[in-house]
mmCIF file with all atom_site columns, C-alpha atoms and ligand atoms in Angstrom:
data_model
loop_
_atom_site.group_PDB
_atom_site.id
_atom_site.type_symbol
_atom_site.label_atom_id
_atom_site.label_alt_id
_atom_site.label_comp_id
_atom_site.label_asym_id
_atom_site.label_entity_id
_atom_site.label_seq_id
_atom_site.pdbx_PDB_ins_code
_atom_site.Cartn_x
_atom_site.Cartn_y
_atom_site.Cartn_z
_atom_site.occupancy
_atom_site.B_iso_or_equiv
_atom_site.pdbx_formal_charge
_atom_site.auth_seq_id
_atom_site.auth_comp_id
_atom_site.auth_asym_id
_atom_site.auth_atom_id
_atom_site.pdbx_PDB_model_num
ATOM   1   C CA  . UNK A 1 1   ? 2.798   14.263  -15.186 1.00 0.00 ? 1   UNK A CA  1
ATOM   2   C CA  . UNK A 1 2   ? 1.872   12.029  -18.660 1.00 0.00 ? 2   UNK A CA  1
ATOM   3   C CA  . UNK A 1 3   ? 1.039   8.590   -19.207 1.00 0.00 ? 3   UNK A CA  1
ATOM   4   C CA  . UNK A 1 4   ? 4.927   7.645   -19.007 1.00 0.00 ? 4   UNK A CA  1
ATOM   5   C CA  . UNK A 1 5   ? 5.109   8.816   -15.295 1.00 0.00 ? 5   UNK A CA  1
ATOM   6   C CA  . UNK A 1 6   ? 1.603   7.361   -14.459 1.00 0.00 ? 6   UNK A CA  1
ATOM   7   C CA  . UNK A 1 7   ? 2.886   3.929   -16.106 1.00 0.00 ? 7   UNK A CA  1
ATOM   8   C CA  . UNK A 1 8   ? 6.291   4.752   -13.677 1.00 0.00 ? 8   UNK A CA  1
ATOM   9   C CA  . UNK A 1 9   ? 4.815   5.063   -10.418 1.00 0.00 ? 9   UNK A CA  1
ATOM   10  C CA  . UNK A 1 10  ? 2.936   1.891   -10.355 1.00 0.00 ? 10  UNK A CA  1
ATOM   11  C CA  . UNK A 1 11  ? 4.963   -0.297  -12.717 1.00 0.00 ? 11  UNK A CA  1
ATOM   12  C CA  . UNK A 1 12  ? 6.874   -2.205  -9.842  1.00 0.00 ? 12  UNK A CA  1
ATOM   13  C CA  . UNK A 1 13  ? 4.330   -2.370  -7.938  1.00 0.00 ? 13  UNK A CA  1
ATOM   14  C CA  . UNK A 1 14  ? 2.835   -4.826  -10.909 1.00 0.00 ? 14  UNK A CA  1
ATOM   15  C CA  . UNK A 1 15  ? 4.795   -7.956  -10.666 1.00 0.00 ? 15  UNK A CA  1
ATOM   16  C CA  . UNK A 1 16  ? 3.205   -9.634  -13.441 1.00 0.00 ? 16  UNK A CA  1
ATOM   17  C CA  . UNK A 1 17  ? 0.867   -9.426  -15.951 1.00 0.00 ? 17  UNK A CA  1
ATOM   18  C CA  . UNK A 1 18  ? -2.518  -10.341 -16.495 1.00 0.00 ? 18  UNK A CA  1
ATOM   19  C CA  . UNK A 1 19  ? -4.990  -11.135 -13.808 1.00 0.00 ? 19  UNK A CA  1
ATOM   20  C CA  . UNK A 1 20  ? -7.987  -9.353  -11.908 1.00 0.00 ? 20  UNK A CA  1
ATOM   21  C CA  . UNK A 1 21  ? -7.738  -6.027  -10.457 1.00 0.00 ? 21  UNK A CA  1
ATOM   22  C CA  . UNK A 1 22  ? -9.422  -2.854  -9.280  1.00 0.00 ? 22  UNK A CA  1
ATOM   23  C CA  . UNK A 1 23  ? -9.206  0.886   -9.735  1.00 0.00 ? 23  UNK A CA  1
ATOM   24  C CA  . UNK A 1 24  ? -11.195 2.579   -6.599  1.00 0.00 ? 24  UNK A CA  1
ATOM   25  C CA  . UNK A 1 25  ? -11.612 6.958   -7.412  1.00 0.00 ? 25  UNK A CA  1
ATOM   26  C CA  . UNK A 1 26  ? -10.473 5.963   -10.764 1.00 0.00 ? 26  UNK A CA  1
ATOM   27  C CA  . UNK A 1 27  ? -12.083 9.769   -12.047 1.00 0.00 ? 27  UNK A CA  1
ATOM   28  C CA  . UNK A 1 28  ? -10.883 9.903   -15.713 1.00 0.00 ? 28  UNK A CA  1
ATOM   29  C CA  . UNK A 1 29  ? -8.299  7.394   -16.215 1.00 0.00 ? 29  UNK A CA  1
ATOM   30  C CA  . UNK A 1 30  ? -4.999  8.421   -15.539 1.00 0.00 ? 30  UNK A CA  1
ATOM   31  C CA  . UNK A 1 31  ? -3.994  5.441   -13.681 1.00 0.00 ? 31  UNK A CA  1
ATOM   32  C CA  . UNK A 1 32  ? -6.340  3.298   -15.756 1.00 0.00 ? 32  UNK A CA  1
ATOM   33  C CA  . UNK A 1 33  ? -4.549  3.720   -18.324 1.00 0.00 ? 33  UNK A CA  1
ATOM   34  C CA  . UNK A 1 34  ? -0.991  2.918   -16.760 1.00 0.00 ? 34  UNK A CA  1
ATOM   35  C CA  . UNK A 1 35  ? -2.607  -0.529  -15.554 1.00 0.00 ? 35  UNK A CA  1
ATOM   36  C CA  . UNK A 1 36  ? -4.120  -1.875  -18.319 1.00 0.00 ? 36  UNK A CA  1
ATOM   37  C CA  . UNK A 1 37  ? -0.497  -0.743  -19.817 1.00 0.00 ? 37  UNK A CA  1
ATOM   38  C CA  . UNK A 1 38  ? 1.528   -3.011  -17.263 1.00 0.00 ? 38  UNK A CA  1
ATOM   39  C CA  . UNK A 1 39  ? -1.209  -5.469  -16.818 1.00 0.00 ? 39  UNK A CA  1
ATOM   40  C CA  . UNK A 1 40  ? -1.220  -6.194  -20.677 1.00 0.00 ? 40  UNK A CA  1
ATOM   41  C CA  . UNK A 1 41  ? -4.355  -7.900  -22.547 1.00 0.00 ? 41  UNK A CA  1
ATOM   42  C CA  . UNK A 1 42  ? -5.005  -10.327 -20.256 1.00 0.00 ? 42  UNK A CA  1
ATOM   43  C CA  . UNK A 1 43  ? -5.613  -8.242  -17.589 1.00 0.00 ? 43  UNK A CA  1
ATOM   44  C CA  . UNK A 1 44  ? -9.318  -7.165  -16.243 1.00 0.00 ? 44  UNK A CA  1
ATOM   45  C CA  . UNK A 1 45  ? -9.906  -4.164  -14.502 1.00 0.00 ? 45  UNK A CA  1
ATOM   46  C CA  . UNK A 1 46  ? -12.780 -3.525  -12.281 1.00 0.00 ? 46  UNK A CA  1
ATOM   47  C CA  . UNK A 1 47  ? -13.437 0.545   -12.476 1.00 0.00 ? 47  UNK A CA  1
ATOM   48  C CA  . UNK A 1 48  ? -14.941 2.551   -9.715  1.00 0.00 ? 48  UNK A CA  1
ATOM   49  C CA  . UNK A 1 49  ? -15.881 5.864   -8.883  1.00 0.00 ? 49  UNK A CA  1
ATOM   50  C CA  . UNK A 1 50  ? -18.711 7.746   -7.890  1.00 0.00 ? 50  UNK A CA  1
ATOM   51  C CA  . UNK A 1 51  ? -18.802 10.353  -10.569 1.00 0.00 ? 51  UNK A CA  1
ATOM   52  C CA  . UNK A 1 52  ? -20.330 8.888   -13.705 1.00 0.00 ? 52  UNK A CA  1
ATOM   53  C CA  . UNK A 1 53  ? -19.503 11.651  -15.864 1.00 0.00 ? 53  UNK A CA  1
ATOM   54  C CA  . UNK A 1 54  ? -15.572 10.921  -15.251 1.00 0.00 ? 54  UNK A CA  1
ATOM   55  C CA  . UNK A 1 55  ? -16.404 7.140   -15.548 1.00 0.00 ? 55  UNK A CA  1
ATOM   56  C CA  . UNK A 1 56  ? -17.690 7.672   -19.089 1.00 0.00 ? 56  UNK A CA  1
ATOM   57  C CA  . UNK A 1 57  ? -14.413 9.617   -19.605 1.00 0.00 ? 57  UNK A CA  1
ATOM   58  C CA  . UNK A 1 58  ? -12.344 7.064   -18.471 1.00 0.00 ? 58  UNK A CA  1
ATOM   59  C CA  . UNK A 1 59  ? -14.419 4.306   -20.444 1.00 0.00 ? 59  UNK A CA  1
ATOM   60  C CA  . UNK A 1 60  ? -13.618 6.445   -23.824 1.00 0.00 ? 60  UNK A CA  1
ATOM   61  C CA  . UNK A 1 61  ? -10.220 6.819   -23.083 1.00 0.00 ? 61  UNK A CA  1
ATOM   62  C CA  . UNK A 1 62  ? -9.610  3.175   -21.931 1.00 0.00 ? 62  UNK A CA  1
ATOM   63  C CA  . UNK A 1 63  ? -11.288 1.514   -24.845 1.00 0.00 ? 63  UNK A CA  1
ATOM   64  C CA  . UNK A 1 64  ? -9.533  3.295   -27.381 1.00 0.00 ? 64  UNK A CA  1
ATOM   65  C CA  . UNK A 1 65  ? -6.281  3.275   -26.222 1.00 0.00 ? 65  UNK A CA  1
ATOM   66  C CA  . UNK A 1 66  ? -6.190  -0.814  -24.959 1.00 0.00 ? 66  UNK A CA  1
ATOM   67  C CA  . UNK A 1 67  ? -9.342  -2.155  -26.091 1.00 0.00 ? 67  UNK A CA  1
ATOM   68  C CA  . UNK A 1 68  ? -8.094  -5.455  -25.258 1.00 0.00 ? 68  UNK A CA  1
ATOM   69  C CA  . UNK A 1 69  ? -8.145  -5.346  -21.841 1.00 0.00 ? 69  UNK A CA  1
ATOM   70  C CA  . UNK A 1 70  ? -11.969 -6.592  -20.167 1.00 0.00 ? 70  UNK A CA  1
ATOM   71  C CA  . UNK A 1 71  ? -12.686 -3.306  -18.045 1.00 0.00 ? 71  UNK A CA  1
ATOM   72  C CA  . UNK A 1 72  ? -16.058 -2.815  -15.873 1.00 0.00 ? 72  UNK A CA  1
ATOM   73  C CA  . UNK A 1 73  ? -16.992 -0.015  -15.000 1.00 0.00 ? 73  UNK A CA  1
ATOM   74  C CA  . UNK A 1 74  ? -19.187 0.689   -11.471 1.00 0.00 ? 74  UNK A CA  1
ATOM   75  C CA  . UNK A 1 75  ? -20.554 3.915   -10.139 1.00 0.00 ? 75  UNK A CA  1
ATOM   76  C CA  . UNK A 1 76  ? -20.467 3.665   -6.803  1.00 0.00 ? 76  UNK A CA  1
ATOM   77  C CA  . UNK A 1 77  ? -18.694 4.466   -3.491  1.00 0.00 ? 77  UNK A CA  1
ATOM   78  C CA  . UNK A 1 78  ? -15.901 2.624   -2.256  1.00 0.00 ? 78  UNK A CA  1
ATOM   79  C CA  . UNK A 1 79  ? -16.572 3.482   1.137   1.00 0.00 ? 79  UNK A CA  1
ATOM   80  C CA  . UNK A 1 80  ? -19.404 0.599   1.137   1.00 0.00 ? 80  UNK A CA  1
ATOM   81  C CA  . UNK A 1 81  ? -18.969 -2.404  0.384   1.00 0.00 ? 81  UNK A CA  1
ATOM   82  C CA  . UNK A 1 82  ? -18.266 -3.429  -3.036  1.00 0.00 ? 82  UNK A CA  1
ATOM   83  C CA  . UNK A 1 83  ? -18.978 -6.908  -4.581  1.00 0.00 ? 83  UNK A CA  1
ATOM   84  C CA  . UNK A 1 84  ? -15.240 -7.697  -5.102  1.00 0.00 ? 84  UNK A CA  1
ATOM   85  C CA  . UNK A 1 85  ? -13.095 -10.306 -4.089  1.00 0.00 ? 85  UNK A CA  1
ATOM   86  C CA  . UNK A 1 86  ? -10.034 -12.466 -4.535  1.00 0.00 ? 86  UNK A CA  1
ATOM   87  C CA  . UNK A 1 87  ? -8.628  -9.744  -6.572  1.00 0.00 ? 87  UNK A CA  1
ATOM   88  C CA  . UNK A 1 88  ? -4.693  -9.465  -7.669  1.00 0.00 ? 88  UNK A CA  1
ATOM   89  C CA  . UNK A 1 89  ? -4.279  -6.168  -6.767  1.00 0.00 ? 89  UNK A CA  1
ATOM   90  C CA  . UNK A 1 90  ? -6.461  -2.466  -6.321  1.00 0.00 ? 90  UNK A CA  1
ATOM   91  C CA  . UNK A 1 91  ? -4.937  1.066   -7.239  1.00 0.00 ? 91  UNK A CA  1
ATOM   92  C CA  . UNK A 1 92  ? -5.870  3.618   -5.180  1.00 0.00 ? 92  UNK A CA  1
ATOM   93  C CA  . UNK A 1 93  ? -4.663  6.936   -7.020  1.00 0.00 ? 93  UNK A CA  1
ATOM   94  C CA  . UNK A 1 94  ? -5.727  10.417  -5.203  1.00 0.00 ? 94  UNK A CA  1
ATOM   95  C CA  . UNK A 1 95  ? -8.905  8.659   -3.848  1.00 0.00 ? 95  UNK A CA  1
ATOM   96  C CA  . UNK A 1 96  ? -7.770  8.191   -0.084  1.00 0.00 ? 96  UNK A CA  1
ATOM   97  C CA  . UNK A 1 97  ? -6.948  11.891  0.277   1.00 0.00 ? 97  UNK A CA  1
ATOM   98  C CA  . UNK A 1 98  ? -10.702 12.597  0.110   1.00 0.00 ? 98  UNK A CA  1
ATOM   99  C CA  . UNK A 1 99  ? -11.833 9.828   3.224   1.00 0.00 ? 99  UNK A CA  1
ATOM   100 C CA  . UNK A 1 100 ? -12.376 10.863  6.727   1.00 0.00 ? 100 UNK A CA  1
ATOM   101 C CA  . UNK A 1 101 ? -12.667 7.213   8.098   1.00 0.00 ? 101 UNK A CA  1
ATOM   102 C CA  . UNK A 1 102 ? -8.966  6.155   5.860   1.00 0.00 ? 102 UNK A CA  1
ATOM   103 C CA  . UNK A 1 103 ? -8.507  3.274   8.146   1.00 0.00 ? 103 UNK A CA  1
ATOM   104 C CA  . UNK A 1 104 ? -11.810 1.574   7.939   1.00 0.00 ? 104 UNK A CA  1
ATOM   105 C CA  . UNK A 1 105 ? -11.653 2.468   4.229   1.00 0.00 ? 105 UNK A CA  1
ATOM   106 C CA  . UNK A 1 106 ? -8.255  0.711   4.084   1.00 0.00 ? 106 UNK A CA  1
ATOM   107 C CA  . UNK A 1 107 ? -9.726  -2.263  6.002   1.00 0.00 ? 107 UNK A CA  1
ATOM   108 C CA  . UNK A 1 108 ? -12.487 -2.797  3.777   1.00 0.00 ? 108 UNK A CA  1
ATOM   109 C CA  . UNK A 1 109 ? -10.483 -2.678  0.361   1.00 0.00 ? 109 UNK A CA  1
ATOM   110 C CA  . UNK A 1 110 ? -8.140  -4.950  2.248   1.00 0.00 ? 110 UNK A CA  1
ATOM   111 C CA  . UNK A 1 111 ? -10.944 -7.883  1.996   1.00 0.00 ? 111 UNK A CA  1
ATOM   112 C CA  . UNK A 1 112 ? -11.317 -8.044  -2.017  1.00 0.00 ? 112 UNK A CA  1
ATOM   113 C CA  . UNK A 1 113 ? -7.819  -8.682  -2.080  1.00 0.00 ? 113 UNK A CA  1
ATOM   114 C CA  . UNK A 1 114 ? -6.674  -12.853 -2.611  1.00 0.00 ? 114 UNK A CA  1
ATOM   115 C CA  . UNK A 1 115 ? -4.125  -13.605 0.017   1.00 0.00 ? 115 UNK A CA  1
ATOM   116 C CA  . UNK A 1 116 ? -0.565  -11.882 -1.016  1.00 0.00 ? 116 UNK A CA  1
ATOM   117 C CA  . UNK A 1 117 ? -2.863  -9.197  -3.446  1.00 0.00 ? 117 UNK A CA  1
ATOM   118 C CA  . UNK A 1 118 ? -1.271  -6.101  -3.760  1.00 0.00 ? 118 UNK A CA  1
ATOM   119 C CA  . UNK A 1 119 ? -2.870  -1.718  -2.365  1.00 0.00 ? 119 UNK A CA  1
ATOM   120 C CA  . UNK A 1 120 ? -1.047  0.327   -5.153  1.00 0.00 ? 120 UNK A CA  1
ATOM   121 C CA  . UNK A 1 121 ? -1.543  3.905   -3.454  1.00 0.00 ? 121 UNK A CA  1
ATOM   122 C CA  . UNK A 1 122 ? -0.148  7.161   -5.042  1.00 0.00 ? 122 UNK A CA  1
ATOM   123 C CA  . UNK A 1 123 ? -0.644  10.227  -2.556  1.00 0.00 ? 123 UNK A CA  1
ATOM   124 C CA  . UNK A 1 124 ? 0.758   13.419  -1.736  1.00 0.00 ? 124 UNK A CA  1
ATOM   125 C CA  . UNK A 1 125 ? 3.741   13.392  0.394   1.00 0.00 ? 125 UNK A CA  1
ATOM   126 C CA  . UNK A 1 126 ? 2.567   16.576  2.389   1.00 0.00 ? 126 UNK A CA  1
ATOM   127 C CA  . UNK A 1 127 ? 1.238   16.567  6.058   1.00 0.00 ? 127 UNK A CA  1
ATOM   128 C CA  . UNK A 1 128 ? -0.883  19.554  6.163   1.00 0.00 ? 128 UNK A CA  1
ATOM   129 C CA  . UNK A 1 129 ? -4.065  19.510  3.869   1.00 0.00 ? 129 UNK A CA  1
ATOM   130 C CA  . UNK A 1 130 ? -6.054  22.037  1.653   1.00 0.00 ? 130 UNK A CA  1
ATOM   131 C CA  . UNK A 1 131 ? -9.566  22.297  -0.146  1.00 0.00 ? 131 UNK A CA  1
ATOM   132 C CA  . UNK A 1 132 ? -7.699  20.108  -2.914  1.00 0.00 ? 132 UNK A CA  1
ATOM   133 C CA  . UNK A 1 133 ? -6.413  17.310  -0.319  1.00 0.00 ? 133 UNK A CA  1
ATOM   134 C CA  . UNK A 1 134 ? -8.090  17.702  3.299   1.00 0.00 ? 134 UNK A CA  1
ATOM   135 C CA  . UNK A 1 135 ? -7.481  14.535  4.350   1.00 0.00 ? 135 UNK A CA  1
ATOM   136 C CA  . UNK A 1 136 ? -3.418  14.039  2.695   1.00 0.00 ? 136 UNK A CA  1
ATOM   137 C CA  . UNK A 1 137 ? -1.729  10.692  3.774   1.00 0.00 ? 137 UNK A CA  1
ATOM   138 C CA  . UNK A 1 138 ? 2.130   11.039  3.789   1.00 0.00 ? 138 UNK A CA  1
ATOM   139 C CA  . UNK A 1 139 ? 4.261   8.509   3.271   1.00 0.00 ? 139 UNK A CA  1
ATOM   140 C CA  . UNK A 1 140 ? 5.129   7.629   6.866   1.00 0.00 ? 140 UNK A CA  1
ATOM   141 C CA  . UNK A 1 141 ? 1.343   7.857   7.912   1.00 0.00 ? 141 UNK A CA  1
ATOM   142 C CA  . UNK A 1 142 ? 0.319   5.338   4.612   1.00 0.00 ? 142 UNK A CA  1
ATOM   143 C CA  . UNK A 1 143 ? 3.020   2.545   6.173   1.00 0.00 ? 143 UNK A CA  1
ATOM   144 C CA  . UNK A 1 144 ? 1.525   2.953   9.576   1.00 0.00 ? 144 UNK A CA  1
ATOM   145 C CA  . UNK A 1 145 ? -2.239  2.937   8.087   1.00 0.00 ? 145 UNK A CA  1
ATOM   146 C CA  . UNK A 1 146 ? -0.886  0.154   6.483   1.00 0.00 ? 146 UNK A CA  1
ATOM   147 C CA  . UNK A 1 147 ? 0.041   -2.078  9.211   1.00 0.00 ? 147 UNK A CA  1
ATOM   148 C CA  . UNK A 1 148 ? -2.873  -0.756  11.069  1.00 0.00 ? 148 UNK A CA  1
ATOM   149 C CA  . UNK A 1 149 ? -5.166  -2.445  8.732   1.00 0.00 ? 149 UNK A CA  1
ATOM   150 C CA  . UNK A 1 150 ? -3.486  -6.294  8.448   1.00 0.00 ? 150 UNK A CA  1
ATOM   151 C CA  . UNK A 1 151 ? -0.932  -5.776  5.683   1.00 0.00 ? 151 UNK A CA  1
ATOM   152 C CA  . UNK A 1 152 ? 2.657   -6.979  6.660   1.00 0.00 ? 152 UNK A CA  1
ATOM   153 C CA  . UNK A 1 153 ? 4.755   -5.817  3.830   1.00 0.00 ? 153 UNK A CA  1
ATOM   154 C CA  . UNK A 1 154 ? 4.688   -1.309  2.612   1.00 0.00 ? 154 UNK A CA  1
ATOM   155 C CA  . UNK A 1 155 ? 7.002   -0.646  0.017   1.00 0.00 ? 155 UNK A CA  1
ATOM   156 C CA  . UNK A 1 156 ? 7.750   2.802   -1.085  1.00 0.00 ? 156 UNK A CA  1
ATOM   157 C CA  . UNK A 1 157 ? 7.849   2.799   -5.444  1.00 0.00 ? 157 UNK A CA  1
ATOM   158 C CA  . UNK A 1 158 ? 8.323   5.609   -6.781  1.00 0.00 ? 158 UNK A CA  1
ATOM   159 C CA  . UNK A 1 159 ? 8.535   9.419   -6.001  1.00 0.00 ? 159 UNK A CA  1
ATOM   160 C CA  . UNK A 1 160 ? 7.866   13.043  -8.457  1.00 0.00 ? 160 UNK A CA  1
ATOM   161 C CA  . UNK A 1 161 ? 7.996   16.059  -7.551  1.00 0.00 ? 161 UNK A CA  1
ATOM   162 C CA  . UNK A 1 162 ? 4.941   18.042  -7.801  1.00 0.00 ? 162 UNK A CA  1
ATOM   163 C CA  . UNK A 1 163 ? 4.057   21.184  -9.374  1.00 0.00 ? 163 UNK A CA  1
ATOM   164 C CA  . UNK A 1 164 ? 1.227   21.487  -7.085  1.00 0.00 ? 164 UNK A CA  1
ATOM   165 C CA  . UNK A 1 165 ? 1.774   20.152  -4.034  1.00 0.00 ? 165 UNK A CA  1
ATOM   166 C CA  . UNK A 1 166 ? 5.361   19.510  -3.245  1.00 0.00 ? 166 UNK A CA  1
ATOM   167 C CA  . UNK A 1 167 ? 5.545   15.666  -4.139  1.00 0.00 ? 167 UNK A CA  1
ATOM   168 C CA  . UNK A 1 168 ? 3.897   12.694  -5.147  1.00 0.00 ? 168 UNK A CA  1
ATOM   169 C CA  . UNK A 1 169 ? 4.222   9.118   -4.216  1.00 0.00 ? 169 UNK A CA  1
ATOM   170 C CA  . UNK A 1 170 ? 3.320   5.471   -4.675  1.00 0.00 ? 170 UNK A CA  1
ATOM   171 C CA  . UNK A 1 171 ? 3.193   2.577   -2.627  1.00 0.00 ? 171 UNK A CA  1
ATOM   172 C CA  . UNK A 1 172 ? 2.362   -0.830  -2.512  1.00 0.00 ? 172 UNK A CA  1
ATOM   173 C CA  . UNK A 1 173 ? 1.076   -2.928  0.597   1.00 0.00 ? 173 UNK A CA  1
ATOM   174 C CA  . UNK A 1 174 ? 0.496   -7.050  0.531   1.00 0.00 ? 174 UNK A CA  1
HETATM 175 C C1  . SAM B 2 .   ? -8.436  13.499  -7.673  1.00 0.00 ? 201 SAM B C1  1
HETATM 176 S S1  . SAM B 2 .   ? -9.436  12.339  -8.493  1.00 0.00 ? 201 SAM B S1  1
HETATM 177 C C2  . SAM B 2 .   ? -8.231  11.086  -8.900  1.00 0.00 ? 201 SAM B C2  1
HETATM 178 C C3  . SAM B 2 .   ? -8.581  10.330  -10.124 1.00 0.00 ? 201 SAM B C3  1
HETATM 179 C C4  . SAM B 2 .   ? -7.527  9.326   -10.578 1.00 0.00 ? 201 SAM B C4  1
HETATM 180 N N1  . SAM B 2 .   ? -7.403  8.221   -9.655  1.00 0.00 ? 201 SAM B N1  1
HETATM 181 C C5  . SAM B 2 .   ? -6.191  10.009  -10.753 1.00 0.00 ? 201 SAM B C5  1
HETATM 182 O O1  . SAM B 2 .   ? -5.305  9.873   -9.904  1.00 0.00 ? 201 SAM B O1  1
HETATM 183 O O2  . SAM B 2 .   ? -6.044  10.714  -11.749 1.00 0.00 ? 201 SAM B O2  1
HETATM 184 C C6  . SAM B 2 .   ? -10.317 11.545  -7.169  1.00 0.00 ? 201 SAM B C6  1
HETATM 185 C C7  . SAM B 2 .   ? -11.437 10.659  -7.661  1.00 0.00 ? 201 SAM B C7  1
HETATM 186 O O3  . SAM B 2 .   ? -11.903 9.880   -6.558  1.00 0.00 ? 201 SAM B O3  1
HETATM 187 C C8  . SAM B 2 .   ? -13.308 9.835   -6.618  1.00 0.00 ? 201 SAM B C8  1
HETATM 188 N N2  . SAM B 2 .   ? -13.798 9.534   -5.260  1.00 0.00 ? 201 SAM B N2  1
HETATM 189 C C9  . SAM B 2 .   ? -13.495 10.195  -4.112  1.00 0.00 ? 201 SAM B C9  1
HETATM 190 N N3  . SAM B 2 .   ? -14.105 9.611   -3.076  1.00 0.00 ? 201 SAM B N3  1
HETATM 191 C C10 . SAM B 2 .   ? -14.805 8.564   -3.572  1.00 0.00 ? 201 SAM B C10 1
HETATM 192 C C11 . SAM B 2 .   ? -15.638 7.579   -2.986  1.00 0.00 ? 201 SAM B C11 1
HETATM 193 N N4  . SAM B 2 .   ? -15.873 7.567   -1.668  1.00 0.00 ? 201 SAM B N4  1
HETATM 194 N N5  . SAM B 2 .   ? -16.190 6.638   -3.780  1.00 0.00 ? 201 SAM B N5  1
HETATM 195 C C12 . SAM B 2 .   ? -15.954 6.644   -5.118  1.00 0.00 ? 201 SAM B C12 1
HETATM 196 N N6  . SAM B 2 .   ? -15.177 7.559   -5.739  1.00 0.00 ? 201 SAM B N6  1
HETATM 197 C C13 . SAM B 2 .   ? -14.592 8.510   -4.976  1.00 0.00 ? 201 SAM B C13 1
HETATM 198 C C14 . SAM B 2 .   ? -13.728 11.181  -7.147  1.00 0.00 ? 201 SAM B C14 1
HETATM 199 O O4  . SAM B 2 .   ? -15.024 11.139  -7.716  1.00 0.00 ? 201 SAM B O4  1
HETATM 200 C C15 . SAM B 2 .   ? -12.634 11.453  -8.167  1.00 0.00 ? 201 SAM B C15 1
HETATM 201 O O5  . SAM B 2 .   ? -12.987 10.984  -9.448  1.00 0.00 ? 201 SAM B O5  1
#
C-alpha cells in the first residue's frame, strides 16, 4: 500500500476538513500522513504512540510533507488515560490488533470524542491471529465491539487486499 491507498481508506470516513483529531499507535506515519492530507491546514492532529523512535519518524515525515498542519506529538500508551477530549475524530490504524482488553480500550478512546466524533479503524479482516496480529479484529467482531462500547452508527469504508494477511479494512464508528 502507498500514501494514495492510506489517503483511500480513511477519506470518507473524514467528512470535512479541519478540526481536532487524534492518531492512537500512530508508529511512523502512514496514516498521519493520509489525515493531515484529508483534514487540510486547518486541521490539528494529536500523535500518540509509545515508541518514541517511530514518533520522531513520523514527526520528520509529517512536517515536511504538510507542515501546515499543528501536530503534537505524545509518547505514551493509549491504554491509560490520555488528556484528550471533545475531539472530531481518532484513527486507530493497526494499533487495536496489539490490545488484550479491546473493549475497555474502545471505551476509553470513546470519551475524547465530542458527541457525533468519529473511531476511524483500519484492521485485518482475518479471524485467526499470528506473532504479527495476536489479537486481529475482523470486520464483523469491530461492529459488535463497536456497539458494545456506546457507538450507534459502524460503517464499513473501504477494503484492499493484502499481501500479507489476506485483507485490510477501515471503519468508522460515531
Ligand atoms: C503496526 S504499527 C501501526 C502504525 C500505523 N498506525 C500504521 O498503520 O502504519 C502499531 C503501532 O502501535 C503502537 N502501539 C501498540 N500498542 C500501543 C499502546 N498500547 N500504546 C501506544 N502505542 C501502541 C506501536 O508502538 C506501533 O507503533
Amino acid at each position: 500500500m502507498d500514501h494514495s491507498d492510506h489517503v483511500n481508506l480513511l477519506r470518507n470516513g473524514v467528512v470535512a476538513t479541519g478540526g481536532v483529531w487524534a492518531d492512537l499507535g500512530a508508529g511512523s506515519g502512514a496514516f498521519t500522513l493520509a489525515l493531515a492530507e484529508l483534514l487540510g491546514p486547518g486541521g490539528e492532529i494529536h500523535v500518540v504512540d509509545r515508541d518514541s523512535k517511530a514518533l520522531r519518524a513520523n514527526a520528520e515525515a509529517t512536517c515536511r510533507r504538510f507542515p501546515a498542519n499543528a501536530v503534537h506529538y505524545r509518547t505514551a500508551d493509549f491504554t491509560e488515560a490520555l488528556e484528550l477530549s471533545q475531539l472530531d475524530g481518532i484513527v486507530m490504524a493497526n494499533s487495536l490488533h496489539f490490545q488484550l482488553e479491546q473493549d475497555a480500550v474502545v471505551r476509553l478512546v470513546r470519551g475524547y470524542l465530542r458527541t457525533g466524533g468519529r473511531l476511524l479503524v483500519v484492521e485485518y479482516n482475518i479471524n485467526r491471529g499470528n506473532f504479527a496480529v495476536p489479537y486481529p479484529v475482523p470486520y464483523a467482531s469491530w461492529e459488535r465491539m463497536a456497539r458494545a462500547a456506546g457507538f450507534s452508527h459502524t460503517e464499513l469504508l473501504g477494503r484492499r487486499p493484502s499481501r500479507f494477511l489476506k485483507e485490510i479494512y477501515s471503519a468508522a464508528s460515531w
